[in-house]
Coordinates of C-alpha atoms and ligand atoms in Angstrom, one line a residue:
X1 CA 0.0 0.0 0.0
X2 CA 1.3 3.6 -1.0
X3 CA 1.4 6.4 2.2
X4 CA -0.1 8.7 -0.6
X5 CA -1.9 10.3 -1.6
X6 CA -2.7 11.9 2.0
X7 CA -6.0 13.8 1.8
X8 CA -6.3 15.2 5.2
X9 CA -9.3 17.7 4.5
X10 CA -11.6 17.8 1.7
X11 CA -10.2 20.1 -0.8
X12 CA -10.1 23.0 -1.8
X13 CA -9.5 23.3 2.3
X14 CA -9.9 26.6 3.9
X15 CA -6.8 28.0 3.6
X16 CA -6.8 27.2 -0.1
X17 CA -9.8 28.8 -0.6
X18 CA -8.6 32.2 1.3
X19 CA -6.1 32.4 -1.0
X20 CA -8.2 31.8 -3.9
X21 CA -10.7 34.6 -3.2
X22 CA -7.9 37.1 -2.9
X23 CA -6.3 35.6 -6.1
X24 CA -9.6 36.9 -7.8
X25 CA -8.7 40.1 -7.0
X26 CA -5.3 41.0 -7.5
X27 CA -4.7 38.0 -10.8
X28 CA -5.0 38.8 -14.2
X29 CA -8.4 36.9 -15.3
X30 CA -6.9 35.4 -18.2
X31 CA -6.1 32.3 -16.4
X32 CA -7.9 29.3 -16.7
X33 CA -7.2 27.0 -13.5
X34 CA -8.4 23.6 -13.5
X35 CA -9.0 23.4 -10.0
X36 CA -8.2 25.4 -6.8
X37 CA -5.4 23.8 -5.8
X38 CA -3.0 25.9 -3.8
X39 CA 0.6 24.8 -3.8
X40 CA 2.5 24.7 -0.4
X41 CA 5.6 22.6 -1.4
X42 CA 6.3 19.4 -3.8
X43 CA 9.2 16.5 -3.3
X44 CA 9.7 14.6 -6.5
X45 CA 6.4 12.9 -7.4
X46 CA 4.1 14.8 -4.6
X47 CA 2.5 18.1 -4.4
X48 CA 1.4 19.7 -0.9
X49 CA -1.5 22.0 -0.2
X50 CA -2.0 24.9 2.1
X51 CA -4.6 22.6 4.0
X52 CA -2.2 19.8 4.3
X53 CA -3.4 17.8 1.1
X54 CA -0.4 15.3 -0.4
X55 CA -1.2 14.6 -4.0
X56 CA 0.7 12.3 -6.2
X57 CA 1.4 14.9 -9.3
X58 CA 0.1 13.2 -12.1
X59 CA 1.1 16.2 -14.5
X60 CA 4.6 17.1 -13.4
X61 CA 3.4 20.9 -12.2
X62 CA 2.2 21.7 -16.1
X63 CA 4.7 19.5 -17.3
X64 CA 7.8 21.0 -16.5
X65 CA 9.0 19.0 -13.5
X66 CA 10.3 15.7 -15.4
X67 CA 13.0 15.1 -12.9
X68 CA 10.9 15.8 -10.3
X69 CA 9.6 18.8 -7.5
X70 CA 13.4 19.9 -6.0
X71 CA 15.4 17.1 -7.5
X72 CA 18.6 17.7 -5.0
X73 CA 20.9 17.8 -7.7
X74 CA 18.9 20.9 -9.1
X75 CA 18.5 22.9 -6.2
X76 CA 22.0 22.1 -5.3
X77 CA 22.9 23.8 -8.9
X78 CA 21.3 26.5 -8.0
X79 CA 22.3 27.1 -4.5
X80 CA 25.8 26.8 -5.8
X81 CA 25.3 29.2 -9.0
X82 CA 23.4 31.9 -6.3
X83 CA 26.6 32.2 -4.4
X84 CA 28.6 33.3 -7.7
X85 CA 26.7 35.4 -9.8
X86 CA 22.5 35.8 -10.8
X87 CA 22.4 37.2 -13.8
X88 CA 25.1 39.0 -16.4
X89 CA 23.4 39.9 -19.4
X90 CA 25.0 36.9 -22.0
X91 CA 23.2 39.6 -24.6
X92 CA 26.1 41.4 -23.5
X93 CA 29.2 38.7 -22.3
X94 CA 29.8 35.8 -21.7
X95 CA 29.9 32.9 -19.3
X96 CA 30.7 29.3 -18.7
X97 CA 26.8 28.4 -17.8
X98 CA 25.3 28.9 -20.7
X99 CA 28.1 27.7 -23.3
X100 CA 27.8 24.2 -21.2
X101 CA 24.6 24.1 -21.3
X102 CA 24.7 24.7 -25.5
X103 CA 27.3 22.1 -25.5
X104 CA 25.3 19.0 -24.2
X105 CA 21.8 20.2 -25.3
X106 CA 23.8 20.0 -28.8
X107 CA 24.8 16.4 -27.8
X108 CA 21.6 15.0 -27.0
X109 CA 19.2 16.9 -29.8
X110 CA 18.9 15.1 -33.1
X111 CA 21.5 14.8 -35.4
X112 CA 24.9 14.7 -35.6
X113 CA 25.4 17.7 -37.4
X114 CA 26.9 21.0 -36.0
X115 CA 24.6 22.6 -34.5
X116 CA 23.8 26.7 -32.3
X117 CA 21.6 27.5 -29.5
X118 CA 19.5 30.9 -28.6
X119 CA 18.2 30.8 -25.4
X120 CA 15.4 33.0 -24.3
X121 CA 12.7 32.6 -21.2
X122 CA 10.1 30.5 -22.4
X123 CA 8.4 28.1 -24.7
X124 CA 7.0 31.2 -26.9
X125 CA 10.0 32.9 -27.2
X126 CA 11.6 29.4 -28.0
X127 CA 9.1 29.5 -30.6
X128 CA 9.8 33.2 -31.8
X129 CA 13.4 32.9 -32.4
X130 CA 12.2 29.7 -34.8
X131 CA 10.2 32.1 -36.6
X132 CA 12.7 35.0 -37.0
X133 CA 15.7 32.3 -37.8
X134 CA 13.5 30.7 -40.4
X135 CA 12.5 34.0 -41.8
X136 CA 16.0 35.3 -41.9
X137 CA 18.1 31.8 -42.8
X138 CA 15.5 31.6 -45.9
X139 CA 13.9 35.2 -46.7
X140 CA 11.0 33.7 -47.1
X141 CA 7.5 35.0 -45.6
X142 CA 5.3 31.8 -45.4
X143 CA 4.6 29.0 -42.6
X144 CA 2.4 26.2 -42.3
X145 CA 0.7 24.9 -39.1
X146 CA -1.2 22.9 -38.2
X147 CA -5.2 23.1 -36.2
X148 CA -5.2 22.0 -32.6
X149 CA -1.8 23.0 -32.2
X150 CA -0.4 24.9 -29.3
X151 CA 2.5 26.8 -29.5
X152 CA 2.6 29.7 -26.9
X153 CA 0.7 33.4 -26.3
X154 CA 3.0 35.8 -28.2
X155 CA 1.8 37.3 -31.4
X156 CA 4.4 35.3 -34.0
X157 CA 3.6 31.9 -32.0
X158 CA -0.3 32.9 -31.8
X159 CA -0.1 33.1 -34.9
X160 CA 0.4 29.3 -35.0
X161 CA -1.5 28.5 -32.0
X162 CA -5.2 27.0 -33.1
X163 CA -6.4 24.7 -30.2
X164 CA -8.7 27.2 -28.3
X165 CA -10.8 30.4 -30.1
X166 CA -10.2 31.7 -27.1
X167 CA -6.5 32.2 -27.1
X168 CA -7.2 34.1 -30.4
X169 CA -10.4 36.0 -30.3
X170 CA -9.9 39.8 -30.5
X171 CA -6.0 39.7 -31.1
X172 CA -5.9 40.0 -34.8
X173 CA -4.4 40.4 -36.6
X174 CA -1.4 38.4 -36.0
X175 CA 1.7 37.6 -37.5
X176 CA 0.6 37.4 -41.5
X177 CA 1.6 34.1 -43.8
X178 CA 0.7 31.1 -41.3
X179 CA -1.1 28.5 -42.9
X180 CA -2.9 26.0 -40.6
X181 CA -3.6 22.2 -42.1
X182 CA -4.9 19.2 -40.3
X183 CA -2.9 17.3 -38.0
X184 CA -2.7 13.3 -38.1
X185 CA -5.4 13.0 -35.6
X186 CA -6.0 9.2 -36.4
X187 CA -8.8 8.5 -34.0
X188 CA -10.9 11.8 -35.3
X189 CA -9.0 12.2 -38.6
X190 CA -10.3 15.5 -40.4
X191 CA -10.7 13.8 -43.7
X192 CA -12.8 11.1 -42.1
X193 CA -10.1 8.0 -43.5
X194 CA -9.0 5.9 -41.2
X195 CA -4.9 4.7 -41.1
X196 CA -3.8 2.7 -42.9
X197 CA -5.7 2.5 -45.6
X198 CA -5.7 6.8 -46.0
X199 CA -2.5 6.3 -47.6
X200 CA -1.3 9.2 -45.4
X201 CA -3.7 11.5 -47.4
X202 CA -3.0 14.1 -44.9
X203 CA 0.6 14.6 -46.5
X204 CA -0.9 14.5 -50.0
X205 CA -3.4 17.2 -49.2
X206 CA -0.6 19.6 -48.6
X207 CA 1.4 18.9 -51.6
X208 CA -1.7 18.5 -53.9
X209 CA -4.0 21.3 -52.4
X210 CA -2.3 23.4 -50.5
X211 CA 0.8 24.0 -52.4
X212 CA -0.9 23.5 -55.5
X213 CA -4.0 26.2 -54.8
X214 CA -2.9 28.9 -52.4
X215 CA 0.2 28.5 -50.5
X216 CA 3.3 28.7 -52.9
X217 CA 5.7 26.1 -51.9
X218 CA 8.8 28.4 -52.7
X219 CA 7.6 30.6 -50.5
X220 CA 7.3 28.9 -47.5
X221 CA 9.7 29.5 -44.9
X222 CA 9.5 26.5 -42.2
X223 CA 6.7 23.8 -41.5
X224 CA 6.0 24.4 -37.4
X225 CA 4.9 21.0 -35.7
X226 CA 4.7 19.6 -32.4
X227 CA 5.9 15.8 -32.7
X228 CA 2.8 15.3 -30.1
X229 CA 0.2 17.5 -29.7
X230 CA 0.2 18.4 -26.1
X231 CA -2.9 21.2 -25.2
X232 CA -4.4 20.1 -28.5
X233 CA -5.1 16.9 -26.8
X234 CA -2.1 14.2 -26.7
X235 CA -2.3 13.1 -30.3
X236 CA 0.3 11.0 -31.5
X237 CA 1.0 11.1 -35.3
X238 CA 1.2 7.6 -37.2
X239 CA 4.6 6.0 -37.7
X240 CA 5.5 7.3 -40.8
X241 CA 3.9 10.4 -40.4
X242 CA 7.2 12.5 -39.8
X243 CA 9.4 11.2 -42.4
X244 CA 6.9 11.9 -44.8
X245 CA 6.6 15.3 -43.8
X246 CA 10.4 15.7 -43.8
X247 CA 10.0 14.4 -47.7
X248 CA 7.7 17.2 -48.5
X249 CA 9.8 19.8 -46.7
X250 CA 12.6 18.2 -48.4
X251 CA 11.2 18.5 -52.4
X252 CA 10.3 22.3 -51.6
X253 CA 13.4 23.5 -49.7
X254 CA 11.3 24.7 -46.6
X255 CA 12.9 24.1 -42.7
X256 CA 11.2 21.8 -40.0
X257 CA 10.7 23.3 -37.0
X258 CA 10.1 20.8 -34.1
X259 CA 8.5 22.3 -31.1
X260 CA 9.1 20.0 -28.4
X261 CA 8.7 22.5 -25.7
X262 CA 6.1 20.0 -24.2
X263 CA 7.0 16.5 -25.6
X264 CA 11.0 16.7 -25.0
X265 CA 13.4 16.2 -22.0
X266 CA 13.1 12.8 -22.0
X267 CA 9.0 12.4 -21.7
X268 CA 8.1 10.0 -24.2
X269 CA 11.4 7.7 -23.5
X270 CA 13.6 9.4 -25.7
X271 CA 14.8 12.9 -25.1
X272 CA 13.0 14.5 -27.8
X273 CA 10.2 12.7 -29.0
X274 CA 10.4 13.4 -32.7
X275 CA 13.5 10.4 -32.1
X276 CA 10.6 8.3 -31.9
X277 CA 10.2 8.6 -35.3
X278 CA 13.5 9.0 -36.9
X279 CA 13.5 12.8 -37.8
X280 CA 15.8 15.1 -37.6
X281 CA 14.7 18.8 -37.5
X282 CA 16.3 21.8 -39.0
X283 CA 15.7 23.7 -35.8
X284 CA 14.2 22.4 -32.5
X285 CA 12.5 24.1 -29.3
X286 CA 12.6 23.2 -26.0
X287 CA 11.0 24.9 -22.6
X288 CA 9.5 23.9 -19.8
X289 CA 11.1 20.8 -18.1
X290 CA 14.4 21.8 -19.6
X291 CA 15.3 24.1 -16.0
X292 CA 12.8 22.2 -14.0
X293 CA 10.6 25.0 -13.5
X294 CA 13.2 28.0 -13.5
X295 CA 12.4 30.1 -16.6
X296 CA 14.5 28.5 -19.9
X297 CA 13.7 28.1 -23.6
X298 CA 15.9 27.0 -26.4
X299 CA 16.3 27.3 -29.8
X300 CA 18.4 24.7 -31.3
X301 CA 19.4 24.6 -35.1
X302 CA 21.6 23.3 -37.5
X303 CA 25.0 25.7 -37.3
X304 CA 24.7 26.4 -41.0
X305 CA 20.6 27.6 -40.2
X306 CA 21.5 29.7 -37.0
X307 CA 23.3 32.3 -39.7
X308 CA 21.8 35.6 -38.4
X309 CA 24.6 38.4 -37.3
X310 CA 24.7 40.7 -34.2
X311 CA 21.6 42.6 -33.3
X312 CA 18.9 40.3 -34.8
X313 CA 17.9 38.5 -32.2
X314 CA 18.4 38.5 -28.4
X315 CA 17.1 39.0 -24.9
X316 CA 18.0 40.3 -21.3
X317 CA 17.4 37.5 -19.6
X318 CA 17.8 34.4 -21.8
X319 CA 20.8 31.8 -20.7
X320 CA 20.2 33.0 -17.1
X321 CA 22.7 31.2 -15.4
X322 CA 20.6 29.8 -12.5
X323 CA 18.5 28.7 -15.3
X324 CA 21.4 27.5 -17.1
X325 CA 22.6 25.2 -14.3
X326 CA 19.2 23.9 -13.2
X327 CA 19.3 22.4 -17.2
X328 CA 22.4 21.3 -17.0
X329 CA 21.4 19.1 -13.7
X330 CA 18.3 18.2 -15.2
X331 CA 19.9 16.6 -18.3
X332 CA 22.6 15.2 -15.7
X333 CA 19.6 13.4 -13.2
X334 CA 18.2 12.3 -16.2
X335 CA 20.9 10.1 -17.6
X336 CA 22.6 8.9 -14.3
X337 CA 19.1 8.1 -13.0
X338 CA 18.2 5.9 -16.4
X339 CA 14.9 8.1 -16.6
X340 CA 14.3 7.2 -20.1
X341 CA 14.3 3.5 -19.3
X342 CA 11.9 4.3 -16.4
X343 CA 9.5 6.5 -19.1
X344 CA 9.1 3.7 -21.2
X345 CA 8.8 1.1 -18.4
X346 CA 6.0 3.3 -16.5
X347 CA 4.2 4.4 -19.6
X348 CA 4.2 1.1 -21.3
X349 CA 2.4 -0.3 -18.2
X350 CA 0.0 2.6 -17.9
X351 CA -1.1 2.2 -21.5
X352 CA -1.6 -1.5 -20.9
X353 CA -3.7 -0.9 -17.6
X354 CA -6.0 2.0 -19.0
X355 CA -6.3 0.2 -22.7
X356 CA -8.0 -3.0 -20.4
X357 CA -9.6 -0.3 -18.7
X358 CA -11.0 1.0 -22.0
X359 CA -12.1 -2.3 -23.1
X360 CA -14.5 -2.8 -20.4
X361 CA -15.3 1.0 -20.4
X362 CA -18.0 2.9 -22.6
X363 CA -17.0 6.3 -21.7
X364 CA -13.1 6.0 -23.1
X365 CA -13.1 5.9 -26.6
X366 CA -9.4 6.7 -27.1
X367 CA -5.8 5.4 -25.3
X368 CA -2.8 7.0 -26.6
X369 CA 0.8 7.8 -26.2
X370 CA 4.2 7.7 -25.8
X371 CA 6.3 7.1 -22.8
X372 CA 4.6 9.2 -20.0
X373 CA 2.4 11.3 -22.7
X374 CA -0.5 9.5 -22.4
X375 CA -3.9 10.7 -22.7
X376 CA -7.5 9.0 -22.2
X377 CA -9.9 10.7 -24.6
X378 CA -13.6 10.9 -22.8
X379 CA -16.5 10.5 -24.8
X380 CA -20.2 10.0 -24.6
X381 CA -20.3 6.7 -25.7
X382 CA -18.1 4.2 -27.6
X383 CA -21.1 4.3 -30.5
X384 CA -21.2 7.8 -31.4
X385 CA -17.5 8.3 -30.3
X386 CA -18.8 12.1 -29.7
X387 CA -16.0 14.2 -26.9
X388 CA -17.7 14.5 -23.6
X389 CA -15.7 17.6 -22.1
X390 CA -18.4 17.9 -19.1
X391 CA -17.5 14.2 -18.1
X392 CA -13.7 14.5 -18.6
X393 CA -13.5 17.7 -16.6
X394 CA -15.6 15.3 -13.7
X395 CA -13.3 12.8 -14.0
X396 CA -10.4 15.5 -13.6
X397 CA -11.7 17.3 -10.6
X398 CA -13.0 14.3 -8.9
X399 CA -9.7 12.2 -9.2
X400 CA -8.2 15.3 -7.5
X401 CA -10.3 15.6 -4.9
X402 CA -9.2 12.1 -4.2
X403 CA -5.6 13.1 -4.1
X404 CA -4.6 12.7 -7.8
X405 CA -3.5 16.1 -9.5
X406 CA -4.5 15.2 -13.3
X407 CA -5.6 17.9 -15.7
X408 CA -7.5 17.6 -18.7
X409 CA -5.9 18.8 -23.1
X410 CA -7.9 19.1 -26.5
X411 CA -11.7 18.8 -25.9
X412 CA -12.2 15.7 -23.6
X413 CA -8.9 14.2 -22.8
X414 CA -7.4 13.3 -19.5
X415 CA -3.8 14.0 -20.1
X416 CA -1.0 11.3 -17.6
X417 CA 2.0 13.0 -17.6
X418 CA 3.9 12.3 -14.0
X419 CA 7.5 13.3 -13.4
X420 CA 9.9 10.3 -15.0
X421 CA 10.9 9.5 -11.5
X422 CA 7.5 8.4 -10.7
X423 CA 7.5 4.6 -9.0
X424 CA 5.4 1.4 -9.7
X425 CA 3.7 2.0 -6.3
X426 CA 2.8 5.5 -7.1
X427 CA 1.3 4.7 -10.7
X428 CA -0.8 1.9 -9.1
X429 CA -1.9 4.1 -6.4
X430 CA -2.8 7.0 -8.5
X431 CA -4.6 4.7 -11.3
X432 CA -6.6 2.8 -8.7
X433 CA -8.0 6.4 -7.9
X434 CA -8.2 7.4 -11.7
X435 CA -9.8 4.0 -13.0
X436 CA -12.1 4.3 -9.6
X437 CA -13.3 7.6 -10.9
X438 CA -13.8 7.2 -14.3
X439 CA -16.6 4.1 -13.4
X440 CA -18.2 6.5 -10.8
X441 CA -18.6 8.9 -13.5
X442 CA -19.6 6.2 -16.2
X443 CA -22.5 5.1 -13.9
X444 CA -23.9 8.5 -13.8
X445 CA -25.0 8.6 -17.4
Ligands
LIG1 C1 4.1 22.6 -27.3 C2 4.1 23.9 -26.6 N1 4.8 24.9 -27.2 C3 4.9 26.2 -26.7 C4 4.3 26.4 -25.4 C5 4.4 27.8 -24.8 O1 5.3 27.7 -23.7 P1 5.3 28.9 -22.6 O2 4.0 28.8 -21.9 O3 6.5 28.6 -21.8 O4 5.4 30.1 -23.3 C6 3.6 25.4 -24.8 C7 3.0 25.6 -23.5 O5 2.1 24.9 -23.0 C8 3.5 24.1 -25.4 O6 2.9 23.1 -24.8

């Protein structure tokens, strides 16, 4: 028997909701919480209340905390980097931190070609510097994206971003030239064909449509893809999905930009999950679990891509060394504690324990994923396959209640994505609670 989760009062407790209410008033509305849970303190796979609530942390604290809440090795990094020096502008100099840091990041992105880093503050400015390089390396003005994808709040990456109207609606315009075409959503596929026997027509309709009607291929700077949709709803492409991209790219000249700002540092049992297809990107982005938690994004390209000169491109902050050094551990935990074996090993099992759950459930039309990606798409019933967001948002807040902290992506899926550290004792405990819940609400109908 696991000692968590530890629900001590019902939440939200009192003190959680005290701090909510003045939250309200002093907190820019344009959050969307998924519950009122009020962080007190995390240790590797569990998250503390205010009230006293331990929850097992089912999604790694938005996906940045792969290693982990306060791996020691990281905080050590840091304690050790605040007692020499917080912040030099690397706009302006230079330091060891952030040259280390560009050295292995280089060693363990795809491809063993020379490659340059940019480092800004985020996963949308990871994403910005992809846009600028590709406009710059090529001089070209066009992009394709693709629908449901998510790629960050700035104008250039809104300009991609097309999970939610709501991350749109009254900021237009935005950044002109992004074309957005369906992604390789198998289980809902846009064209209604079902893989294999689609022939991978979403390829073809690019190159035969698109390119061929309104989007000249010559002018197209970079296609921008996630390797697994992430807020669009955990979708994993088909096998040969990539390399048929990369073959399209290829015949017209235009970059791949891989944003694995969610999907990468190790989640899906390689470090960047594009590797899981056998792709290698012109230019790659990483964010969030790269500094576990401290503010980092990357830019990585191929040397002969990063081209632009002095004054193009750069940012106060980016390459802080704190953040730096936390990345640096991160990658560090990562391979001396095997966390890509342990990925795979924990994510293969919790596919194989929510697929039997699917099989005897009418309510879970979908099982999909890769390492600890995983997502359980919700629908009304196995029969008319339509999302029920109402019953995957129940199974969400309920399973928290309970001491589970899982949040919901795309329409009606329940997204499992625990640190890589997480145990076989804590998976079972937590998908007891999950596969307890998701009956419950099955019942209900
Ligand atoms: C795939 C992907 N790209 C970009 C971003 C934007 O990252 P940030 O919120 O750090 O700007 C996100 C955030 O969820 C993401 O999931």
């Amino acid at each position: 028997m696991s000692a968590y989760p530890k629900i001590v009062v019902t939440p939200p407790g009192p003190k959680a909701m005290e701090l909510v209410k003045k939250d309200e008033s002093l907190i820019s509305p344009s959050y969307v919480r998924f519950y009122p849970l009020v962080v007190e303190s995390g240790k590797d796979c569990i998250v503390k209340d205010v009230d006293g609530n331990e929850y097992i942390d089912f999604n790694s604290g938005l996906v940045c905390l792969n290693v982990g809440h306060n791996h020691p090795k990281v905080i050590s990094a840091i304690k050790s980097q605040c007692n020499r020096f917080l912040h030099y502008s690397n706009t302006d100099v230079y330091y060891n931190e952030v040259v280390n840091l560009a050295e292995t990041l280089s060693e363990i992105t795809p491809g063993s070609f020379d490659k340059k880093a940019y480092f800004g503050n985020s996963g949308t400015e990871a994403i910005e510097a992809a846009i600028k390089l590709a406009k710059w390396h090529t001089r070209k003005q066009l992009f394709i994206g693709f629908i449901s994808g998510f790629h960050g709040r700035t104008v250039g990456a809104l300009s991609f971003t097309a999970s939610k109207p709501a991350q749109r609606r009254h900021f237009f315009p935005l950044m002109p030239g992004v074309t957005h075409v369906p992604y390789p959503y198998c289980y809902r596929c846009p064209f209604h064909q079902t893989y294999p026997d689609c022939h991978y027509w979403c390829i073809d309709f690019i190159d035969d449509f698109v390119f061929k009607k309104y989007v000249p291929p010559e002018d197209v700077a970079a296609i921008l893809f996630e390797p697994i949709q992430g807020e669009g709803g955990y979708v994993v492409p088909p096998p040969e999905y990539f390399e048929r991209l990369k073959k399209l790219a290829d015949k017209h000249g235009i970059l791949l930009v891989d944003d694995e700002v969610q999907a990468g540092m190790g989640r899906t049992g390689k470090w960047f999950a594009i590797e899981n297809w056998n792709v290698e990107p012109d230019i790659l982005c990483s964010a969030k679990a790269l500094a576990s938690g401290l503010p980092l994004g990357a830019t990585i390209a191929k040397a002969k891509v990063m081209d632009w000169i002095g004054g193009s491109h750069a940012s106060t902050f980016g390459g802080n060394p704190l953040s730096c050094v936390a990345a640096s551990a991160v990658i560090s935990v990562i391979k001396e504690e095997r966390l890509l074996e342990n990925a795979t090993k924990q994510g293969t099992y919790i596919l194989k324990r929510l697929e039997s759950l699917k099989e005897k459930s009418e309510i879970i039309g979908d099982v999909r994923g890769k390492g600890l990606m995983i997502g359980m798409e919700i629908v009304e019933n196995k029969e008319n396959e339509k999302p029920a967001a109402k019953k995957a948002s129940e199974i969400m807040t309920r399973s928290w209640k309970r001491g589970v902290a899982v949040i919901t992506c795309g329409v009606s899926t329940v997204r499992i994505a625990p640190p890589l550290t997480i145990t076989r004792e804590l998976v079972d405990a937590a998908l007891e609670i999950i596969e307890d819940v998701v009956k419950e609400v099955e019942k209900e109908e």
